[in-house]
């Protein structure tokens, strides 16, 4: 396969994602911002890297002047290696995200779950807990969406049986969403 073929493969699948689903994610993030709540992002492997990058883009990317303007609070639960490894060792890997949510999350917060397969036990357990504890849940999935596809309140699904391409599409989506949230926050604050 040539690079141009791969790029067309990825962008072709990215174009098939309903824009309304992505718009729902942007709206959910803006609602979290307006209500002063927190965004938590989770995933495994490449999705963990995407979770970390997306949370950073949301938190750092929305910094604006003046300093007193409220910021969007976004944290990746994949980044605290001490907490994660203690939980994995003592409770089991399937508990690494749900136990962190039990510590940090509050009703009205937002959980963004990233899973190419949609079947990661630790991600599913966290989303189940979040739904029963009044957090809004968003899923970014690939392949057939797995169980996560129907479990989350909002789902952005890439019907693509290729993990690397799915993760690339997710990264594109995360960059778009972060930029759109930043743009709309600036509009709401009367700045361009």
Coordinates of N, CA and C in Angstrom, one line a residue:
X1 N 0.9 -1.2 0.0 CA 0.0 0.0 0.0 C 0.9 1.2 0.0
X2 N 0.5 2.2 -0.8 CA 1.2 3.5 -0.8 C 0.7 4.4 0.3
X3 N 1.5 5.4 0.7 CA 1.0 6.4 1.7 C -0.3 7.0 1.3
X4 N -0.4 7.4 0.0 CA -1.6 8.1 -0.5 C -2.8 7.2 -0.3
X5 N -2.6 5.9 -0.5 CA -3.7 4.9 -0.4 C -4.2 4.9 1.1
X6 N -3.2 4.8 2.0 CA -3.5 4.8 3.4 C -4.2 6.0 3.9
X7 N -3.8 7.2 3.4 CA -4.4 8.4 3.8 C -5.9 8.4 3.3
X8 N -6.1 8.0 2.0 CA -7.4 7.9 1.5 C -8.3 6.9 2.3
X9 N -7.7 5.8 2.7 CA -8.4 4.8 3.5 C -8.9 5.4 4.8
X10 N -8.0 6.1 5.5 CA -8.3 6.7 6.8 C -9.3 7.9 6.6
X11 N -9.1 8.8 5.7 CA -10.0 9.9 5.5 C -11.4 9.5 5.0
X12 N -11.4 8.4 4.2 CA -12.7 7.9 3.7 C -13.6 7.5 4.8
X13 N -13.0 6.7 5.8 CA -13.7 6.3 6.9 C -14.0 7.5 7.9
X14 N -13.1 8.4 8.0 CA -13.4 9.6 8.9 C -14.6 10.4 8.3
X15 N -14.7 10.5 7.0 CA -15.8 11.2 6.4 C -17.2 10.6 6.7
X16 N -17.2 9.3 7.0 CA -18.5 8.6 7.2 C -19.0 8.7 8.6
X17 N -18.3 9.4 9.5 CA -18.8 9.6 10.8 C -19.8 10.7 10.8
X18 N -21.0 10.4 11.4 CA -22.1 11.5 11.4 C -21.6 12.7 12.2
X19 N -21.7 13.9 11.5 CA -21.2 15.1 12.2 C -22.1 15.4 13.4
X20 N -23.4 15.0 13.4 CA -24.2 15.2 14.5 C -23.7 14.6 15.8
X21 N -23.1 13.4 15.7 CA -22.5 12.8 16.8 C -21.3 13.6 17.4
X22 N -20.5 14.1 16.5 CA -19.3 14.9 16.9 C -19.9 16.2 17.6
X23 N -20.9 16.8 17.0 CA -21.5 18.0 17.5 C -22.0 17.7 18.9
X24 N -22.6 16.6 19.2 CA -23.1 16.2 20.5 C -21.9 16.2 21.5
X25 N -20.7 15.8 21.1 CA -19.6 15.8 22.0 C -19.1 17.2 22.3
X26 N -19.1 18.0 21.3 CA -18.7 19.4 21.5 C -19.7 20.1 22.5
X27 N -21.0 19.9 22.3 CA -22.0 20.5 23.1 C -21.8 20.0 24.6
X28 N -21.6 18.7 24.7 CA -21.4 18.1 26.1 C -20.2 18.7 26.8
X29 N -19.1 18.9 26.1 CA -17.9 19.6 26.6 C -18.2 21.0 27.0
X30 N -18.9 21.7 26.2 CA -19.3 23.1 26.5 C -20.2 23.2 27.7
X31 N -21.1 22.2 27.9 CA -22.0 22.2 29.0 C -21.2 21.9 30.3
X32 N -20.2 21.0 30.2 CA -19.4 20.7 31.4 C -18.6 22.0 31.8
X33 N -18.1 22.7 30.8 CA -17.4 23.9 31.0 C -18.3 24.9 31.7
X34 N -19.5 25.1 31.2 CA -20.4 26.1 31.7 C -20.8 25.8 33.1
X35 N -20.9 24.5 33.5 CA -21.3 24.1 34.8 C -20.2 23.9 35.8
X36 N -18.9 24.1 35.3 CA -17.8 24.0 36.2 C -17.5 22.6 36.6
X37 N -17.9 21.7 35.8 CA -17.6 20.2 36.1 C -16.3 19.8 35.4
X38 N -16.0 18.5 35.5 CA -14.7 18.0 35.1 C -14.9 16.9 34.0
X39 N -14.0 16.9 33.1 CA -13.9 15.8 32.0 C -12.8 14.8 32.4
X40 N -13.2 13.6 32.4 CA -12.2 12.5 32.6 C -12.1 11.7 31.3
X41 N -10.9 11.3 30.9 CA -10.7 10.6 29.6 C -10.0 9.3 29.9
X42 N -10.4 8.2 29.3 CA -9.8 6.9 29.6 C -9.6 6.1 28.3
X43 N -8.7 5.1 28.3 CA -8.4 4.2 27.2 C -7.2 3.4 27.5
X44 N -7.0 2.4 26.7 CA -5.8 1.4 26.9 C -4.9 1.5 25.6
X45 N -3.7 1.3 25.8 CA -2.7 1.2 24.7 C -2.7 2.5 23.9
X46 N -2.9 2.4 22.6 CA -2.9 3.7 21.8 C -4.0 4.6 22.2
X47 N -5.1 4.0 22.7 CA -6.2 4.8 23.1 C -5.9 5.5 24.4
X48 N -5.0 5.0 25.2 CA -4.5 5.6 26.4 C -3.7 6.9 26.0
X49 N -2.8 6.7 25.0 CA -2.1 7.8 24.5 C -3.0 8.9 24.0
X50 N -4.0 8.5 23.2 CA -5.0 9.5 22.7 C -5.7 10.1 23.9
X51 N -6.1 9.4 24.9 CA -6.7 10.0 26.1 C -5.9 11.0 26.7
X52 N -4.6 10.7 26.9 CA -3.7 11.7 27.5 C -3.6 13.0 26.7
X53 N -3.4 12.8 25.4 CA -3.3 13.9 24.5 C -4.6 14.7 24.4
X54 N -5.7 14.1 24.3 CA -7.0 14.8 24.2 C -7.3 15.6 25.5
X55 N -7.0 15.0 26.7 CA -7.2 15.7 27.9 C -6.3 17.0 28.0
X56 N -5.1 16.8 27.5 CA -4.1 17.9 27.5 C -4.6 19.0 26.6
X57 N -5.1 18.6 25.4 CA -5.6 19.6 24.4 C -6.8 20.4 25.0
X58 N -7.7 19.7 25.7 CA -8.8 20.3 26.2 C -8.5 21.3 27.4
X59 N -7.6 20.9 28.2 CA -7.2 21.7 29.4 C -6.2 22.8 29.0
X60 N -5.2 22.5 28.4 CA -4.2 23.5 28.0 C -4.6 24.3 26.8
X61 N -5.3 23.6 25.9 CA -5.7 24.3 24.6 C -6.8 25.3 24.8
X62 N -7.4 25.3 26.0 CA -8.5 26.2 26.2 C -8.1 27.4 27.2
X63 N -6.8 27.4 27.5 CA -6.3 28.5 28.3 C -6.5 29.8 27.6
X64 N -7.0 30.8 28.2 CA -7.3 32.1 27.6 C -7.0 33.2 28.6
X65 N -6.8 34.4 28.1 CA -6.7 35.6 28.9 C -8.1 36.2 29.0
X66 N -8.5 36.9 30.0 CA -7.7 37.2 31.2 C -7.6 35.9 32.1
X67 N -6.7 36.0 33.0 CA -6.4 34.8 33.9 C -7.6 34.4 34.7
X68 N -8.5 35.4 35.0 CA -9.7 35.0 35.8 C -10.8 34.2 35.1
X69 N -10.6 34.1 33.8 CA -11.6 33.4 33.0 C -11.5 31.9 33.4
X70 N -12.7 31.3 33.7 CA -12.7 29.9 34.1 C -12.1 29.0 33.0
X71 N -11.4 28.0 33.4 CA -10.8 27.0 32.5 C -11.6 25.7 32.4
X72 N -11.4 25.0 31.3 CA -12.0 23.7 31.2 C -11.1 22.7 31.9
X73 N -11.7 22.0 32.9 CA -11.0 21.0 33.7 C -11.1 19.6 33.0
X74 N -10.0 19.1 32.5 CA -9.9 17.8 31.8 C -8.7 17.0 32.3
X75 N -8.9 15.8 32.7 CA -7.9 14.9 33.2 C -7.9 13.5 32.5
X76 N -6.8 13.0 32.1 CA -6.7 11.7 31.6 C -6.4 10.8 32.8
X77 N -7.2 9.7 33.0 CA -7.0 8.8 34.1 C -6.0 7.7 33.7
X78 N -5.3 7.9 32.6 CA -4.2 7.0 32.2 C -2.9 7.5 32.6
X79 N -2.8 8.7 33.2 CA -1.5 9.4 33.4 C -0.9 9.2 34.8
X80 N -1.7 8.8 35.8 CA -1.2 8.6 37.2 C -0.7 7.2 37.3
X81 N 0.6 6.9 36.9 CA 1.1 5.5 36.9 C 1.1 4.9 38.3
X82 N 1.4 5.7 39.3 CA 1.4 5.1 40.7 C 0.1 4.6 41.1
X83 N -1.0 5.5 40.9 CA -2.3 5.1 41.3 C -2.8 3.9 40.4
X84 N -2.5 4.0 39.1 CA -3.0 2.9 38.2 C -2.3 1.5 38.6
X85 N -1.0 1.5 38.8 CA -0.4 0.3 39.1 C -0.7 -0.3 40.5
X86 N -1.0 0.6 41.4 CA -1.4 0.2 42.7 C -2.8 -0.5 42.6
X87 N -3.7 0.1 41.8 CA -5.0 -0.4 41.6 C -4.9 -1.8 40.9
X88 N -4.1 -1.8 39.8 CA -4.0 -3.0 39.0 C -3.4 -4.2 39.9
X89 N -2.5 -3.9 40.8 CA -1.9 -4.9 41.6 C -2.8 -5.3 42.7
X90 N -3.5 -4.4 43.3 CA -4.3 -4.7 44.5 C -5.8 -5.1 44.2
X91 N -6.3 -4.5 43.1 CA -7.8 -4.7 42.8 C -8.0 -5.5 41.5
X92 N -7.0 -5.4 40.6 CA -7.2 -6.0 39.3 C -7.2 -5.0 38.2
X93 N -6.7 -5.3 37.1 CA -6.6 -4.3 36.0 C -7.9 -3.7 35.6
X94 N -9.0 -4.6 35.7 CA -10.3 -4.1 35.3 C -10.8 -3.0 36.2
X95 N -10.2 -2.7 37.3 CA -10.6 -1.7 38.2 C -9.8 -0.3 38.1
X96 N -8.8 -0.3 37.2 CA -7.9 0.9 37.2 C -8.6 2.2 37.0
X97 N -9.7 2.2 36.2 CA -10.4 3.5 35.9 C -11.6 3.7 36.8
X98 N -12.3 2.7 37.1 CA -13.5 2.9 38.0 C -13.1 3.3 39.4
X99 N -12.0 2.8 39.9 CA -11.6 3.2 41.3 C -11.1 4.7 41.3
X100 N -10.5 5.1 40.2 CA -10.1 6.5 40.1 C -11.3 7.4 40.0
X101 N -12.3 7.0 39.2 CA -13.6 7.7 39.2 C -14.3 7.8 40.5
X102 N -14.3 6.7 41.3 CA -14.9 6.8 42.6 C -14.2 7.8 43.5
X103 N -12.9 8.0 43.3 CA -12.1 9.0 44.1 C -12.4 10.4 43.6
X104 N -12.4 10.6 42.3 CA -12.3 12.0 41.8 C -13.6 12.5 41.2
X105 N -14.5 11.7 40.7 CA -15.7 12.1 39.9 C -16.8 12.5 40.8
X106 N -17.6 13.4 40.3 CA -18.8 13.9 40.9 C -20.0 13.9 39.9
X107 N -21.2 13.9 40.4 CA -22.3 13.9 39.5 C -22.2 15.2 38.6
X108 N -22.6 15.0 37.3 CA -22.5 16.1 36.4 C -21.2 16.1 35.6
X109 N -20.2 15.4 36.0 CA -19.0 15.3 35.3 C -19.2 14.5 34.0
X110 N -18.2 14.5 33.2 CA -18.2 13.8 31.9 C -17.1 12.8 31.8
X111 N -17.4 11.6 31.4 CA -16.4 10.6 31.1 C -16.4 10.3 29.6
X112 N -15.2 10.4 29.1 CA -15.0 10.1 27.7 C -14.1 8.8 27.6
X113 N -14.7 7.7 27.1 CA -14.1 6.4 27.0 C -13.7 6.1 25.6
X114 N -12.4 5.8 25.4 CA -11.9 5.5 24.1 C -11.5 4.0 24.0
X115 N -12.1 3.3 23.1 CA -11.8 1.9 22.9 C -12.0 1.4 21.5
X116 N -11.0 1.0 20.8 CA -11.1 0.6 19.4 C -12.1 -0.6 19.3
X117 N -11.9 -1.6 20.2 CA -12.8 -2.7 20.1 C -14.2 -2.5 20.8
X118 N -14.2 -1.6 21.7 CA -15.4 -1.4 22.5 C -15.7 -2.4 23.5
X119 N -14.7 -3.3 23.8 CA -14.9 -4.4 24.7 C -13.9 -4.5 25.8
X120 N -13.2 -3.4 26.1 CA -12.2 -3.4 27.2 C -12.9 -3.4 28.5
X121 N -12.6 -4.5 29.3 CA -13.3 -4.7 30.6 C -13.2 -3.5 31.5
X122 N -12.0 -2.9 31.6 CA -11.8 -1.8 32.5 C -12.5 -0.5 32.0
X123 N -12.6 -0.3 30.7 CA -13.4 0.8 30.2 C -14.9 0.6 30.4
X124 N -15.4 -0.6 30.1 CA -16.8 -0.9 30.3 C -17.2 -0.7 31.8
X125 N -16.4 -1.2 32.7 CA -16.7 -1.1 34.1 C -16.8 0.4 34.5
X126 N -15.9 1.2 34.0 CA -15.9 2.6 34.3 C -17.1 3.3 33.8
X127 N -17.5 3.0 32.6 CA -18.7 3.6 32.0 C -20.0 3.2 32.7
X128 N -20.1 1.9 33.1 CA -21.2 1.4 33.8 C -21.3 2.2 35.1
X129 N -20.2 2.3 35.9 CA -20.2 3.1 37.1 C -20.6 4.5 36.9
X130 N -20.1 5.1 35.9 CA -20.3 6.5 35.6 C -21.8 6.8 35.3
X131 N -22.4 5.9 34.6 CA -23.9 6.0 34.2 C -24.7 5.9 35.5
X132 N -24.4 5.0 36.4 CA -25.2 4.9 37.6 C -24.9 6.0 38.7
X133 N -23.9 6.8 38.4 CA -23.5 7.9 39.3 C -23.6 9.3 38.7
X134 N -24.5 9.4 37.7 CA -24.9 10.7 37.1 C -23.8 11.4 36.4
X135 N -22.9 10.7 35.7 CA -21.9 11.3 34.8 C -22.5 11.0 33.4
X136 N -22.3 12.0 32.5 CA -22.6 11.8 31.1 C -21.4 11.0 30.5
X137 N -21.7 10.1 29.7 CA -20.7 9.2 29.1 C -20.6 9.4 27.6
X138 N -19.4 9.5 27.1 CA -19.2 9.6 25.6 C -18.2 8.4 25.3
X139 N -18.5 7.8 24.2 CA -17.6 6.7 23.7 C -17.0 7.0 22.3
X140 N -15.8 6.7 22.1 CA -15.2 6.7 20.8 C -14.8 5.3 20.5
X141 N -15.4 4.7 19.5 CA -15.2 3.3 19.2 C -14.8 3.0 17.8
X142 N -14.3 1.8 17.5 CA -14.0 1.3 16.2 C -14.6 -0.1 16.0
X143 N -14.2 -0.8 15.0 CA -14.6 -2.1 14.7 C -16.2 -2.1 14.7
X144 N -16.8 -3.1 15.4 CA -18.3 -3.1 15.4 C -18.8 -2.3 16.6
X145 N -18.0 -1.6 17.4 CA -18.4 -0.8 18.5 C -18.4 -1.6 19.8
X146 N -18.5 -2.9 19.7 CA -18.5 -3.7 20.9 C -19.6 -3.3 21.9
X147 N -19.5 -3.7 23.1 CA -20.5 -3.4 24.1 C -20.6 -1.9 24.4
X148 N -19.4 -1.2 24.3 CA -19.4 0.2 24.6 C -20.3 1.1 23.7
X149 N -20.4 0.6 22.5 CA -21.2 1.4 21.5 C -22.6 1.7 22.0
X150 N -23.2 0.7 22.6 CA -24.6 0.9 23.1 C -24.7 1.3 24.6
X151 N -23.6 1.2 25.3 CA -23.6 1.6 26.7 C -23.5 3.1 27.0
X152 N -22.7 3.8 26.1 CA -22.5 5.2 26.4 C -23.7 6.0 26.0
X153 N -23.8 7.2 26.6 CA -24.9 8.1 26.2 C -24.7 8.7 24.8
X154 N -23.5 9.0 24.5 CA -23.1 9.5 23.1 C -22.0 8.6 22.6
X155 N -22.2 8.2 21.3 CA -21.1 7.4 20.7 C -20.7 7.9 19.4
X156 N -19.4 8.1 19.2 CA -18.8 8.4 17.9 C -18.1 7.2 17.4
X157 N -18.7 6.5 16.4 CA -18.2 5.2 16.0 C -17.6 5.3 14.6
X158 N -16.4 4.6 14.5 CA -15.7 4.4 13.3 C -15.8 3.0 12.9
X159 N -16.7 2.7 11.9 CA -16.9 1.3 11.4 C -15.7 0.8 10.6
X160 N -14.6 0.4 11.3 CA -13.4 0.1 10.7 C -12.6 -1.0 11.5
X161 N -12.4 -2.1 10.9 CA -11.7 -3.2 11.6 C -10.2 -3.1 11.5
X162 N -9.7 -2.0 11.9 CA -8.2 -1.7 11.8 C -7.9 -0.8 12.9
X163 N -7.2 -1.4 13.9 CA -6.9 -0.6 15.2 C -6.1 0.7 14.9
X164 N -5.1 0.5 14.1 CA -4.2 1.7 13.9 C -5.0 2.8 13.2
X165 N -5.7 2.5 12.2 CA -6.5 3.5 11.4 C -7.6 4.1 12.3
X166 N -8.2 3.2 13.2 CA -9.2 3.7 14.1 C -8.6 4.7 15.1
X167 N -7.4 4.4 15.6 CA -6.8 5.4 16.5 C -6.4 6.6 15.8
X168 N -6.0 6.6 14.5 CA -5.6 7.8 13.8 C -6.9 8.6 13.6
X169 N -8.0 8.0 13.3 CA -9.2 8.8 13.1 C -9.6 9.4 14.4
X170 N -9.5 8.7 15.5 CA -9.8 9.2 16.8 C -9.0 10.5 17.1
X171 N -7.7 10.4 16.8 CA -6.8 11.5 17.0 C -7.3 12.7 16.2
X172 N -7.7 12.5 14.9 CA -8.2 13.6 14.1 C -9.4 14.2 14.8
X173 N -10.3 13.4 15.2 CA -11.6 13.8 15.9 C -11.2 14.6 17.1
X174 N -10.3 14.2 17.9 CA -10.0 14.8 19.2 C -9.4 16.2 18.9
X175 N -8.6 16.3 17.9 CA -8.0 17.6 17.5 C -9.1 18.6 17.1
X176 N -10.0 18.1 16.2 CA -11.1 18.9 15.8 C -12.0 19.4 16.9
X177 N -12.4 18.4 17.8 CA -13.3 18.7 18.9 C -12.6 19.8 19.8
X178 N -11.3 19.6 20.2 CA -10.6 20.5 21.0 C -10.6 21.9 20.4
X179 N -10.3 22.0 19.1 CA -10.3 23.3 18.5 C -11.7 23.9 18.4
X180 N -12.7 23.1 18.2 CA -14.1 23.7 18.1 C -14.5 24.2 19.5
X181 N -14.2 23.4 20.5 CA -14.5 23.8 21.9 C -13.8 25.1 22.2
X182 N -12.6 25.2 21.9 CA -11.8 26.5 22.1 C -12.4 27.6 21.4
X183 N -12.8 27.4 20.1 CA -13.4 28.5 19.3 C -14.7 29.0 19.9
X184 N -15.5 28.0 20.3 CA -16.9 28.4 20.9 C -16.7 29.0 22.3
X185 N -15.8 28.6 23.1 CA -15.6 29.2 24.4 C -15.2 30.7 24.2
X186 N -14.3 30.9 23.2 CA -13.9 32.3 22.9 C -15.1 33.1 22.4
X187 N -15.9 32.6 21.6 CA -17.1 33.3 21.2 C -18.0 33.6 22.3
X188 N -18.2 32.7 23.2 CA -19.1 32.9 24.4 C -18.5 34.0 25.3
X189 N -17.2 34.1 25.3 CA -16.5 35.2 26.1 C -16.4 36.5 25.4
X190 N -16.9 36.5 24.1 CA -16.9 37.8 23.3 C -15.6 38.0 22.7
X191 N -14.8 37.0 22.5 CA -13.5 37.1 21.8 C -13.4 36.3 20.6
X192 N -12.6 36.7 19.7 CA -12.4 35.9 18.5 C -11.0 35.4 18.4

